Amino acid sequence: MEKTIGRMSLYRRLLLDIEKRGASHVYSHELARVAGIGAAQVRRDLMTMGFSGSPSKGYHVADLIGHIGTAIDPPEQQRVALVGVGNLGRAILAYFHGRRPKLAIVAAFDDDSAKVDKVVHGCRCHPLRAMSEIVPALDITVGIITVPAESAQDIADRLVNLDIKGILNFAPAALRVPPGVFVDTMDITTALEKVAYFARKGR
Amino acid sequence: MEKTIGRMSLYRRLLLDIEKRGASHVYSHELARVAGIGAAQVRRDLMTMGFSGSPSKGYHVADLIGHIGTAIDPPEQQRVALVGVGNLGRAILAYFHGRRPKLAIVAAFDDDSAKVDKVVHGCRCHPLRAMSEIVPALDITVGIITVPAESAQDIADRLVNLDIKGILNFAPAALRVPPGVFVDTMDITTALEKVAYFARKGR
DNA sequence: TGAGCGATGTGATTCAATTCACAATGTGTA
DNA sequence: TACACATTGTGAATTGAATCACATCGCTCA
């Protein structure tokens, strides 16, 4: 079901597009085509999420968008901290700045004195030591790790101690966390090596 | 087997660390622990790659590093183009700059006139129209897409026409490419939404 | 030398994700 | 109304990854 959740966010983006084009209904095979997957996959996903369409009209676009929202959006604002204000950290701050009111990066942390107390893309940068105060105060439940591999585990441990429940990790390191904390690692180096490999070998 | 290839790159990083600490051999359960997975998984992966250890000594670290290298590294330099020199594009250029001689980003493309002909983190930025000349001239086989979602499919089509065989896509869009072209999409928004979801709901 | 121990290598199994295939259903048409 | 059609919803089959479990091997030590 984890994969299904991941696709919901994609479906919603595609549906917003479709809605903008003025269509009120969409067939599973249409949504599948733009999502680049099979129609059965789409129907299975929507079934898993408890959404029904009607035979011969398909799925009601606006309803489905709403349904996805209630299923995957936080009911009220969910707050995120970003640790490591390097190039990648700044890119992520820039990307999310003001984009999702419901899912906002509200604090950044970095020990580089050139960055501390600066406001980067709408987000103030604090020293690492301030984490233990700011994370609980702002009720932050998700962390984004964009520090070098060597410090990633240490940062993860500290975030876990501060009761963070989800981590999006960009460091090329396998984080170990206790059960109950969800981690997704996006390892860009590994991804590029994999793409390069299959570009050479095929499949 | 795609997953196995993806883990090889991780194993190598961990093994380099282990080697640095002076160990000449490593057990599957040790490697598994630092990789955050099961020991059987590690053995299965190494078996898939045709590497053998010895019972009671484990795997020879230096040999294994070498074996992984010949398995997943390009025999000679493989060249990569990056399209879209925004915040994320720059972060990726900075990260890979000079890091992998065998897998080098050798050209960047962007139509923003403030960027064209500038050298960004060791990589010259060309206008998009120059792609059709530069990509074949430099024998580039892999593309990284860091443009907004709207233009991602267009860029992918152009790269495919220029005979690129692998694409690492950061745009939140499902790219459609002909068979024989490998695509990996790293959708940061979707990933963050997924992490936020499981941070709230658990598992 | 040979018995015991702790690894590896791997067939068999489990588990999850995807795809198939078709009965059930709503819509349009005559 | 009744029929034909295209689509949904979903059990069943398939695929693929991860895990289990154990026969086998190589050291070590008595």
Short mmCIF file of C-alpha atoms (C1' of nucleotides) in Angstrom, two decimals:
data_model
loop_
_atom_site.label_atom_id
_atom_site.label_comp_id
_atom_site.label_asym_id
_atom_site.label_seq_id
_atom_site.Cartn_x
_atom_site.Cartn_y
_atom_site.Cartn_z
CA MET A 1 0.00 0.00 0.00
CA GLU A 2 2.96 2.29 0.35
CA LYS A 3 3.28 2.42 -3.41
CA THR A 4 -0.38 3.31 -3.75
CA ILE A 5 0.00 6.30 -1.42
CA GLY A 6 2.96 7.45 -3.46
CA ARG A 7 0.89 7.36 -6.62
CA MET A 8 -2.04 9.29 -5.13
CA SER A 9 -0.01 12.46 -5.10
CA LEU A 10 0.81 11.91 -8.77
CA TYR A 11 -2.81 11.21 -9.66
CA ARG A 12 -3.91 14.42 -8.03
CA ARG A 13 -1.50 16.50 -10.06
CA LEU A 14 -2.67 14.86 -13.25
CA LEU A 15 -6.31 15.26 -12.27
CA LEU A 16 -5.86 18.98 -11.60
CA ASP A 17 -4.55 19.26 -15.14
CA ILE A 18 -7.46 17.30 -16.51
CA GLU A 19 -9.90 19.40 -14.55
CA LYS A 20 -8.30 22.54 -15.93
CA ARG A 21 -8.99 21.26 -19.44
CA GLY A 22 -12.65 21.18 -18.52
CA ALA A 23 -13.33 17.45 -18.29
CA SER A 24 -15.69 16.43 -15.53
CA HIS A 25 -15.03 12.70 -15.75
CA VAL A 26 -12.04 10.56 -16.56
CA TYR A 27 -11.62 6.88 -17.45
CA SER A 28 -9.09 4.68 -15.77
CA HIS A 29 -7.29 4.17 -19.07
CA GLU A 30 -6.99 7.92 -19.63
CA LEU A 31 -5.53 8.52 -16.21
CA ALA A 32 -3.29 5.51 -16.71
CA ARG A 33 -1.98 6.85 -19.98
CA VAL A 34 -0.87 10.18 -18.57
CA ALA A 35 0.51 8.47 -15.47
CA GLY A 36 2.46 6.05 -17.65
CA ILE A 37 1.07 2.93 -16.00
CA GLY A 38 -1.64 0.34 -16.65
CA ALA A 39 -5.38 0.95 -16.35
CA ALA A 40 -5.86 -1.98 -13.97
CA GLN A 41 -3.26 -0.41 -11.69
CA VAL A 42 -5.25 2.81 -11.53
CA ARG A 43 -8.51 1.03 -10.78
CA ARG A 44 -6.83 -1.08 -8.12
CA ASP A 45 -5.33 2.01 -6.49
CA LEU A 46 -8.62 3.86 -6.42
CA MET A 47 -10.35 0.79 -5.06
CA THR A 48 -7.71 0.54 -2.33
CA MET A 49 -8.46 4.15 -1.43
CA GLY A 50 -12.17 3.37 -1.32
CA PHE A 51 -13.20 5.48 -4.29
CA SER A 52 -15.78 4.37 -6.83
CA GLY A 53 -16.46 5.43 -10.38
CA SER A 54 -19.39 4.62 -12.56
CA PRO A 55 -19.24 2.24 -15.48
CA SER A 56 -19.40 4.09 -18.78
CA LYS A 57 -18.87 7.53 -17.20
CA GLY A 58 -15.63 6.79 -15.40
CA TYR A 59 -14.47 8.70 -12.32
CA HIS A 60 -15.77 12.11 -11.33
CA VAL A 61 -12.70 14.33 -11.43
CA ALA A 62 -13.57 16.91 -8.79
CA ASP A 63 -14.82 14.28 -6.36
CA LEU A 64 -11.71 12.23 -6.83
CA ILE A 65 -9.44 15.19 -6.24
CA GLY A 66 -11.34 15.87 -3.04
CA HIS A 67 -11.17 12.26 -1.99
CA ILE A 68 -7.41 12.11 -2.50
CA GLY A 69 -7.06 15.29 -0.50
CA THR A 70 -8.91 13.96 2.52
CA ALA A 71 -7.01 10.70 2.24
CA ILE A 72 -3.45 12.00 2.02
CA ASP A 73 -3.42 15.61 3.13
CA PRO A 74 -2.93 16.47 6.77
CA PRO A 75 -6.18 17.69 8.31
CA GLU A 76 -4.33 20.71 9.60
CA GLN A 77 -0.91 22.14 8.84
CA GLN A 78 1.92 19.64 9.27
CA ARG A 79 5.31 21.16 9.89
CA VAL A 80 8.68 20.11 8.54
CA ALA A 81 12.29 20.91 9.46
CA LEU A 82 15.18 20.82 7.03
CA VAL A 83 18.65 20.06 8.33
CA GLY A 84 21.67 20.98 6.21
CA VAL A 85 21.44 24.21 4.24
CA GLY A 86 23.83 23.31 1.43
CA ASN A 87 23.09 23.56 -2.26
CA LEU A 88 20.53 20.79 -2.16
CA GLY A 89 18.93 22.04 1.04
CA ARG A 90 18.52 25.49 -0.47
CA ALA A 91 17.02 24.03 -3.65
CA ILE A 92 14.43 22.18 -1.61
CA LEU A 93 13.63 25.23 0.48
CA ALA A 94 13.17 27.24 -2.70
CA TYR A 95 10.96 24.60 -4.24
CA PHE A 96 8.58 24.23 -1.30
CA HIS A 97 8.51 27.86 -0.30
CA GLY A 98 4.86 28.83 -0.12
CA ARG A 99 3.77 25.93 -2.28
CA ARG A 100 1.87 23.77 0.22
CA PRO A 101 0.25 25.60 3.08
CA LYS A 102 -0.68 22.24 4.61
CA LEU A 103 2.86 20.92 4.54
CA ALA A 104 5.32 23.68 5.29
CA ILE A 105 9.03 23.74 5.97
CA VAL A 106 9.08 26.05 8.98
CA ALA A 107 12.67 25.78 10.19
CA ALA A 108 16.10 25.12 8.75
CA PHE A 109 19.20 24.10 10.68
CA ASP A 110 22.89 24.38 9.87
CA ASP A 111 25.99 25.10 11.90
CA ASP A 112 27.75 27.15 9.24
CA SER A 113 27.97 30.61 10.79
CA ALA A 114 27.54 32.20 7.38
CA LYS A 115 24.04 30.77 7.30
CA VAL A 116 22.87 30.93 10.89
CA ASP A 117 20.16 33.54 11.42
CA LYS A 118 19.89 34.23 7.72
CA VAL A 119 16.51 33.75 6.09
CA VAL A 120 16.84 31.37 3.15
CA HIS A 121 13.91 31.25 0.72
CA GLY A 122 11.51 32.32 3.40
CA CYS A 123 12.87 30.04 6.08
CA ARG A 124 15.08 31.07 8.97
CA CYS A 125 18.26 29.10 9.50
CA HIS A 126 19.07 28.15 13.10
CA PRO A 127 22.14 26.53 14.62
CA LEU A 128 21.84 22.78 15.17
CA ARG A 129 21.84 23.18 18.91
CA ALA A 130 18.53 25.05 18.66
CA MET A 131 16.79 21.98 17.31
CA SER A 132 15.89 20.61 20.71
CA GLU A 133 14.02 23.80 21.48
CA ILE A 134 12.48 24.70 18.13
CA VAL A 135 11.29 21.27 16.96
CA PRO A 136 8.96 20.70 19.91
CA ALA A 137 7.94 24.35 20.09
CA LEU A 138 6.75 24.34 16.48
CA ASP A 139 5.37 20.80 16.74
CA ILE A 140 7.48 19.60 13.84
CA THR A 141 6.84 15.97 12.91
CA VAL A 142 8.84 15.52 9.72
CA GLY A 143 12.54 16.09 9.00
CA ILE A 144 14.40 16.49 5.75
CA ILE A 145 18.08 15.54 5.95
CA THR A 146 20.42 17.21 3.47
CA VAL A 147 23.73 16.95 5.31
CA PRO A 148 26.82 14.98 4.26
CA ALA A 149 26.69 11.22 4.74
CA GLU A 150 28.98 11.26 7.79
CA SER A 151 26.59 13.29 9.92
CA ALA A 152 23.32 11.89 8.62
CA GLN A 153 22.92 9.16 11.23
CA ASP A 154 23.71 11.60 14.03
CA ILE A 155 21.10 14.06 12.79
CA ALA A 156 18.57 11.27 12.37
CA ASP A 157 19.14 10.16 15.96
CA ARG A 158 18.62 13.67 17.23
CA LEU A 159 15.45 14.12 15.19
CA VAL A 160 14.10 10.81 16.45
CA ASN A 161 14.81 11.87 20.02
CA LEU A 162 12.80 15.00 19.38
CA ASP A 163 9.86 12.80 18.44
CA ILE A 164 9.94 13.26 14.72
CA LYS A 165 7.94 10.53 12.99
CA GLY A 166 9.06 10.78 9.37
CA ILE A 167 12.38 11.48 7.67
CA LEU A 168 13.11 12.25 4.05
CA ASN A 169 16.80 11.53 3.70
CA PHE A 170 18.96 12.80 0.84
CA ALA A 171 22.27 11.73 2.34
CA PRO A 172 23.86 8.69 0.74
CA ALA A 173 23.59 6.68 3.94
CA ALA A 174 21.28 3.98 5.22
CA LEU A 175 19.68 5.43 8.33
CA ARG A 176 18.75 3.20 11.21
CA VAL A 177 15.73 4.35 13.17
CA PRO A 178 13.41 2.70 15.68
CA PRO A 179 10.11 1.21 14.54
CA GLY A 180 7.39 3.79 14.27
CA VAL A 181 9.61 6.23 12.40
CA PHE A 182 9.21 6.19 8.64
CA VAL A 183 12.26 6.88 6.48
CA ASP A 184 12.49 7.38 2.75
CA THR A 185 15.99 7.75 1.35
CA MET A 186 16.46 9.49 -2.00
CA ASP A 187 20.01 8.72 -2.92
CA ILE A 188 20.85 10.77 -5.99
CA THR A 189 24.26 9.19 -6.57
CA THR A 190 22.86 5.68 -6.49
CA ALA A 191 19.99 6.70 -8.75
CA LEU A 192 22.37 8.19 -11.31
CA GLU A 193 24.59 5.13 -11.23
CA LYS A 194 21.57 2.92 -11.75
CA VAL A 195 20.37 5.00 -14.70
CA ALA A 196 23.87 4.99 -16.20
CA TYR A 197 24.05 1.22 -15.77
CA PHE A 198 20.78 0.54 -17.55
CA ALA A 199 21.59 3.12 -20.20
CA ARG A 200 24.57 0.95 -21.10
CA LYS A 201 23.13 -2.49 -20.58
CA GLY A 202 19.50 -2.01 -21.50
CA ARG A 203 16.31 -2.99 -19.64
CA MET B 1 17.41 -7.35 -10.41
CA GLU B 2 17.01 -3.61 -10.71
CA LYS B 3 16.89 -3.34 -6.95
CA THR B 4 20.09 -5.35 -6.63
CA ILE B 5 21.94 -2.97 -8.95
CA GLY B 6 20.69 -0.07 -6.90
CA ARG B 7 22.09 -1.60 -3.73
CA MET B 8 25.50 -2.34 -5.22
CA SER B 9 26.35 1.32 -5.23
CA LEU B 10 25.38 1.50 -1.56
CA TYR B 11 27.41 -1.58 -0.69
CA ARG B 12 30.48 -0.11 -2.30
CA ARG B 13 30.29 3.06 -0.26
CA LEU B 14 29.92 1.05 2.91
CA LEU B 15 32.77 -1.25 1.92
CA LEU B 16 35.11 1.67 1.28
CA ASP B 17 34.37 2.79 4.82
CA ILE B 18 35.01 -0.67 6.17
CA GLU B 19 38.24 -0.92 4.22
CA LYS B 20 39.34 2.41 5.64
CA ARG B 21 38.90 0.99 9.11
CA GLY B 22 41.40 -1.67 8.18
CA ALA B 23 39.22 -4.76 7.93
CA SER B 24 40.16 -7.15 5.16
CA HIS B 25 37.03 -9.29 5.36
CA VAL B 26 33.41 -8.64 6.16
CA TYR B 27 30.50 -10.93 7.04
CA SER B 28 27.15 -10.67 5.35
CA HIS B 29 25.52 -9.77 8.65
CA GLU B 30 27.98 -6.93 9.24
CA LEU B 31 27.38 -5.46 5.82
CA ALA B 32 23.66 -5.98 6.31
CA ARG B 33 23.71 -4.11 9.60
CA VAL B 34 25.31 -0.98 8.21
CA ALA B 35 23.13 -1.19 5.10
CA GLY B 36 20.04 -1.49 7.27
CA ILE B 37 18.77 -4.67 5.60
CA GLY B 38 18.84 -8.42 6.22
CA ALA B 39 21.89 -10.66 5.92
CA ALA B 40 20.16 -13.04 3.52
CA GLN B 41 19.45 -10.08 1.26
CA VAL B 42 23.14 -9.22 1.13
CA ARG B 43 24.16 -12.78 0.34
CA ARG B 44 21.49 -13.05 -2.33
CA ASP B 45 22.64 -9.79 -3.92
CA LEU B 46 26.27 -10.85 -4.00
CA MET B 47 25.29 -14.21 -5.39
CA THR B 48 23.26 -12.49 -8.11
CA MET B 49 26.36 -10.49 -8.99
CA GLY B 50 28.41 -13.69 -9.12
CA PHE B 51 30.61 -12.97 -6.13
CA SER B 52 31.63 -15.61 -3.60
CA GLY B 53 32.87 -15.37 -0.06
CA SER B 54 34.36 -18.02 2.13
CA PRO B 55 32.53 -19.59 5.03
CA SER B 56 33.97 -18.42 8.34
CA LYS B 57 36.05 -15.61 6.78
CA GLY B 58 33.25 -13.82 4.98
CA TYR B 59 33.80 -11.66 1.91
CA HIS B 60 37.14 -10.19 0.94
CA VAL B 61 36.57 -6.46 1.07
CA ALA B 62 39.03 -5.25 -1.56
CA ASP B 63 38.02 -7.97 -4.02
CA LEU B 64 34.38 -7.20 -3.55
CA ILE B 65 34.91 -3.49 -4.12
CA GLY B 66 36.74 -4.36 -7.32
CA HIS B 67 34.04 -6.77 -8.39
CA ILE B 68 31.30 -4.19 -7.86
CA GLY B 69 33.34 -1.71 -9.85
CA THR B 70 33.66 -3.95 -12.88
CA ALA B 71 30.01 -4.86 -12.60
CA ILE B 72 28.44 -1.41 -12.36
CA ASP B 73 31.03 1.14 -13.46
CA PRO B 74 31.28 2.10 -17.09
CA PRO B 75 34.44 0.63 -18.66
CA GLU B 76 35.33 4.08 -19.89
CA GLN B 77 33.97 7.50 -19.08
CA GLN B 78 30.22 7.80 -19.52
CA ARG B 79 28.96 11.31 -20.09
CA VAL B 80 25.85 12.99 -18.76
CA ALA B 81 23.93 16.14 -19.66
CA LEU B 82 21.84 18.14 -17.23
CA VAL B 83 18.88 20.12 -18.51
CA GLY B 84 17.45 22.90 -16.36
CA VAL B 85 19.92 24.96 -14.37
CA GLY B 86 17.61 26.05 -11.56
CA ASN B 87 18.28 25.64 -7.86
CA LEU B 88 18.07 21.88 -8.01
CA GLY B 89 20.09 21.62 -11.21
CA ARG B 90 22.86 23.70 -9.66
CA ALA B 91 22.84 21.59 -6.51
CA ILE B 92 23.31 18.45 -8.57
CA LEU B 93 26.08 20.02 -10.63
CA ALA B 94 27.84 21.04 -7.43
CA TYR B 95 27.47 17.62 -5.93
CA PHE B 96 28.86 15.66 -8.89
CA HIS B 97 31.53 18.16 -9.83
CA GLY B 98 34.77 16.20 -10.03
CA ARG B 99 33.43 13.39 -7.90
CA ARG B 100 33.18 10.54 -10.42
CA PRO B 101 35.66 10.67 -13.27
CA LYS B 102 33.89 7.70 -14.86
CA LEU B 103 30.47 9.32 -14.77
CA ALA B 104 30.74 13.01 -15.49
CA ILE B 105 28.20 15.72 -16.15
CA VAL B 106 29.85 17.39 -19.14
CA ALA B 107 27.17 19.80 -20.32
CA ALA B 108 24.31 21.80 -18.88
CA PHE B 109 21.43 23.35 -20.82
CA ASP B 110 19.08 26.19 -19.99
CA ASP B 111 17.44 28.94 -22.00
CA ASP B 112 17.69 31.60 -19.30
CA SER B 113 20.03 34.17 -20.83
CA ALA B 114 21.44 34.95 -17.39
CA LYS B 115 22.86 31.43 -17.35
CA VAL B 116 23.81 30.72 -20.94
CA ASP B 117 27.56 30.59 -21.45
CA LYS B 118 28.24 30.83 -17.74
CA VAL B 119 30.24 28.06 -16.14
CA VAL B 120 28.27 26.61 -13.21
CA HIS B 121 30.22 24.40 -10.81
CA GLY B 122 32.67 23.43 -13.51
CA CYS B 123 30.08 22.87 -16.19
CA ARG B 124 29.30 25.21 -19.05
CA CYS B 125 25.67 26.12 -19.59
CA HIS B 126 24.47 26.09 -23.19
CA PRO B 127 21.16 27.19 -24.71
CA LEU B 128 18.68 24.38 -25.30
CA ARG B 129 18.98 24.69 -29.04
CA ALA B 130 22.63 23.62 -28.79
CA MET B 131 21.62 20.20 -27.48
CA SER B 132 21.28 18.65 -30.90
CA GLU B 133 24.87 19.52 -31.63
CA ILE B 134 26.56 19.00 -28.29
CA VAL B 135 24.92 15.76 -27.16
CA PRO B 136 26.14 13.70 -30.13
CA ALA B 137 29.48 15.51 -30.27
CA LEU B 138 30.28 14.62 -26.66
CA ASP B 139 28.70 11.18 -26.98
CA ILE B 140 26.35 11.82 -24.07
CA THR B 141 24.17 8.83 -23.19
CA VAL B 142 22.44 9.94 -19.99
CA GLY B 143 20.29 12.97 -19.26
CA ILE B 144 19.25 14.56 -15.97
CA ILE B 145 16.02 16.54 -16.18
CA THR B 146 15.59 19.37 -13.68
CA VAL B 147 13.12 21.58 -15.51
CA PRO B 148 9.55 22.44 -14.46
CA ALA B 149 6.94 19.73 -14.99
CA GLU B 150 5.39 21.44 -18.02
CA SER B 151 8.51 21.16 -20.14
CA ALA B 152 9.79 17.81 -18.87
CA GLN B 153 8.11 15.65 -21.52
CA ASP B 154 9.32 17.94 -24.29
CA ILE B 155 12.91 17.77 -23.02
CA ALA B 156 12.66 14.00 -22.63
CA ASP B 157 11.48 13.67 -26.24
CA ARG B 158 14.38 15.75 -27.48
CA LEU B 159 16.89 13.77 -25.44
CA VAL B 160 15.45 10.51 -26.74
CA ASN B 161 15.73 11.78 -30.31
CA LEU B 162 19.37 12.51 -29.65
CA ASP B 163 19.83 8.87 -28.74
CA ILE B 164 20.08 9.19 -25.01
CA LYS B 165 19.49 5.85 -23.31
CA GLY B 166 18.88 6.78 -19.68
CA ILE B 167 17.07 9.64 -17.96
CA LEU B 168 17.10 10.67 -14.33
CA ASN B 169 14.01 12.81 -13.97
CA PHE B 170 13.40 15.22 -11.09
CA ALA B 171 10.36 16.88 -12.60
CA PRO B 172 7.06 15.90 -11.02
CA ALA B 173 5.80 14.33 -14.25
CA ALA B 174 5.49 10.80 -15.58
CA LEU B 175 7.66 10.70 -18.67
CA ARG B 176 6.72 8.51 -21.57
CA VAL B 177 9.65 7.15 -23.54
CA PRO B 178 10.09 4.37 -26.07
CA PRO B 179 11.30 0.94 -24.96
CA GLY B 180 15.05 0.77 -24.68
CA VAL B 181 15.24 4.04 -22.76
CA PHE B 182 15.48 3.69 -18.99
CA VAL B 183 13.84 6.35 -16.81
CA ASP B 184 14.03 6.82 -13.08
CA THR B 185 11.85 9.58 -11.66
CA MET B 186 12.75 11.08 -8.30
CA ASP B 187 9.74 13.10 -7.37
CA ILE B 188 10.61 15.09 -4.28
CA THR B 189 7.11 16.44 -3.70
CA THR B 190 5.56 13.00 -3.83
CA ALA B 191 8.27 11.63 -1.56
CA LEU B 192 7.68 14.34 1.02
CA GLU B 193 3.93 13.80 0.90
CA LYS B 194 4.46 10.10 1.41
CA VAL B 195 6.76 10.65 4.37
CA ALA B 196 4.32 13.14 5.88
CA TYR B 197 1.48 10.66 5.42
CA PHE B 198 3.27 7.82 7.18
CA ALA B 199 4.56 10.19 9.85
CA ARG B 200 0.91 10.80 10.74
CA LYS B 201 -0.56 7.39 10.17
CA GLY B 202 2.31 5.11 11.08
CA ARG B 203 3.91 2.22 9.16
"C1'" DT C 1 42.89 -36.16 12.94
"C1'" DG C 2 38.23 -35.14 13.71
"C1'" DA C 3 34.49 -32.82 16.05
"C1'" DG C 4 32.24 -28.38 16.67
"C1'" DC C 5 31.22 -23.88 15.31
"C1'" DG C 6 29.76 -20.15 12.51
"C1'" DA C 7 29.74 -18.74 8.03
"C1'" DT C 8 28.19 -19.10 3.00
"C1'" DG C 9 25.19 -20.49 -1.02
"C1'" DT C 10 20.84 -21.52 -2.44
"C1'" DG C 11 16.23 -24.14 -3.07
"C1'" DA C 12 11.87 -23.32 -1.15
"C1'" DT C 13 8.74 -20.23 0.80
"C1'" DT C 14 6.45 -16.11 1.84
"C1'" DC C 15 4.98 -11.66 0.96
"C1'" DA C 16 3.71 -7.67 -1.77
"C1'" DA C 17 2.79 -5.56 -6.05
"C1'" DT C 18 1.09 -5.88 -10.52
"C1'" DT C 19 -1.54 -7.68 -14.17
"C1'" DC C 20 -5.17 -10.60 -16.12
"C1'" DA C 21 -9.68 -11.61 -17.14
"C1'" DC C 22 -14.37 -11.43 -16.63
"C1'" DA C 23 -18.92 -10.80 -14.31
"C1'" DA C 24 -21.66 -6.90 -13.06
"C1'" DT C 25 -23.30 -2.39 -14.19
"C1'" DG C 26 -24.75 2.10 -16.07
"C1'" DT C 27 -25.70 4.50 -20.51
"C1'" DG C 28 -27.29 5.30 -25.08
"C1'" DT C 29 -30.10 3.69 -28.83
"C1'" DA C 30 -33.86 1.77 -31.37
"C1'" DT D 1 -38.38 -1.92 -23.02
"C1'" DA D 2 -34.56 -4.57 -24.47
"C1'" DC D 3 -30.15 -4.86 -26.52
"C1'" DA D 4 -25.25 -3.62 -27.35
"C1'" DC D 5 -21.39 -1.53 -25.67
"C1'" DA D 6 -17.63 0.28 -22.89
"C1'" DT D 7 -16.25 0.61 -18.40
"C1'" DT D 8 -15.85 -0.49 -13.50
"C1'" DG D 9 -14.78 -3.62 -9.54
"C1'" DT D 10 -12.43 -7.43 -8.13
"C1'" DG D 11 -11.18 -12.48 -7.48
"C1'" DA D 12 -7.45 -15.14 -9.43
"C1'" DA D 13 -3.02 -15.62 -11.58
"C1'" DT D 14 1.45 -13.88 -12.20
"C1'" DT D 15 5.58 -11.66 -11.35
"C1'" DG D 16 9.28 -10.17 -8.58
"C1'" DA D 17 11.55 -9.19 -4.24
"C1'" DA D 18 12.65 -10.49 0.31
"C1'" DT D 19 13.08 -13.97 3.70
"C1'" DC D 20 13.61 -18.59 5.60
"C1'" DA D 21 15.97 -22.66 6.49
"C1'" DC D 22 19.29 -25.80 5.96
"C1'" DA D 23 22.98 -28.59 3.60
"C1'" DT D 24 27.65 -27.59 3.05
"C1'" DC D 25 32.12 -25.77 3.73
"C1'" DG D 26 36.43 -24.02 6.02
"C1'" DC D 27 38.59 -22.79 10.41
"C1'" DT D 28 39.99 -23.71 15.00
"C1'" DC D 29 41.13 -26.36 18.75
"C1'" DA D 30 41.55 -30.52 21.53
#
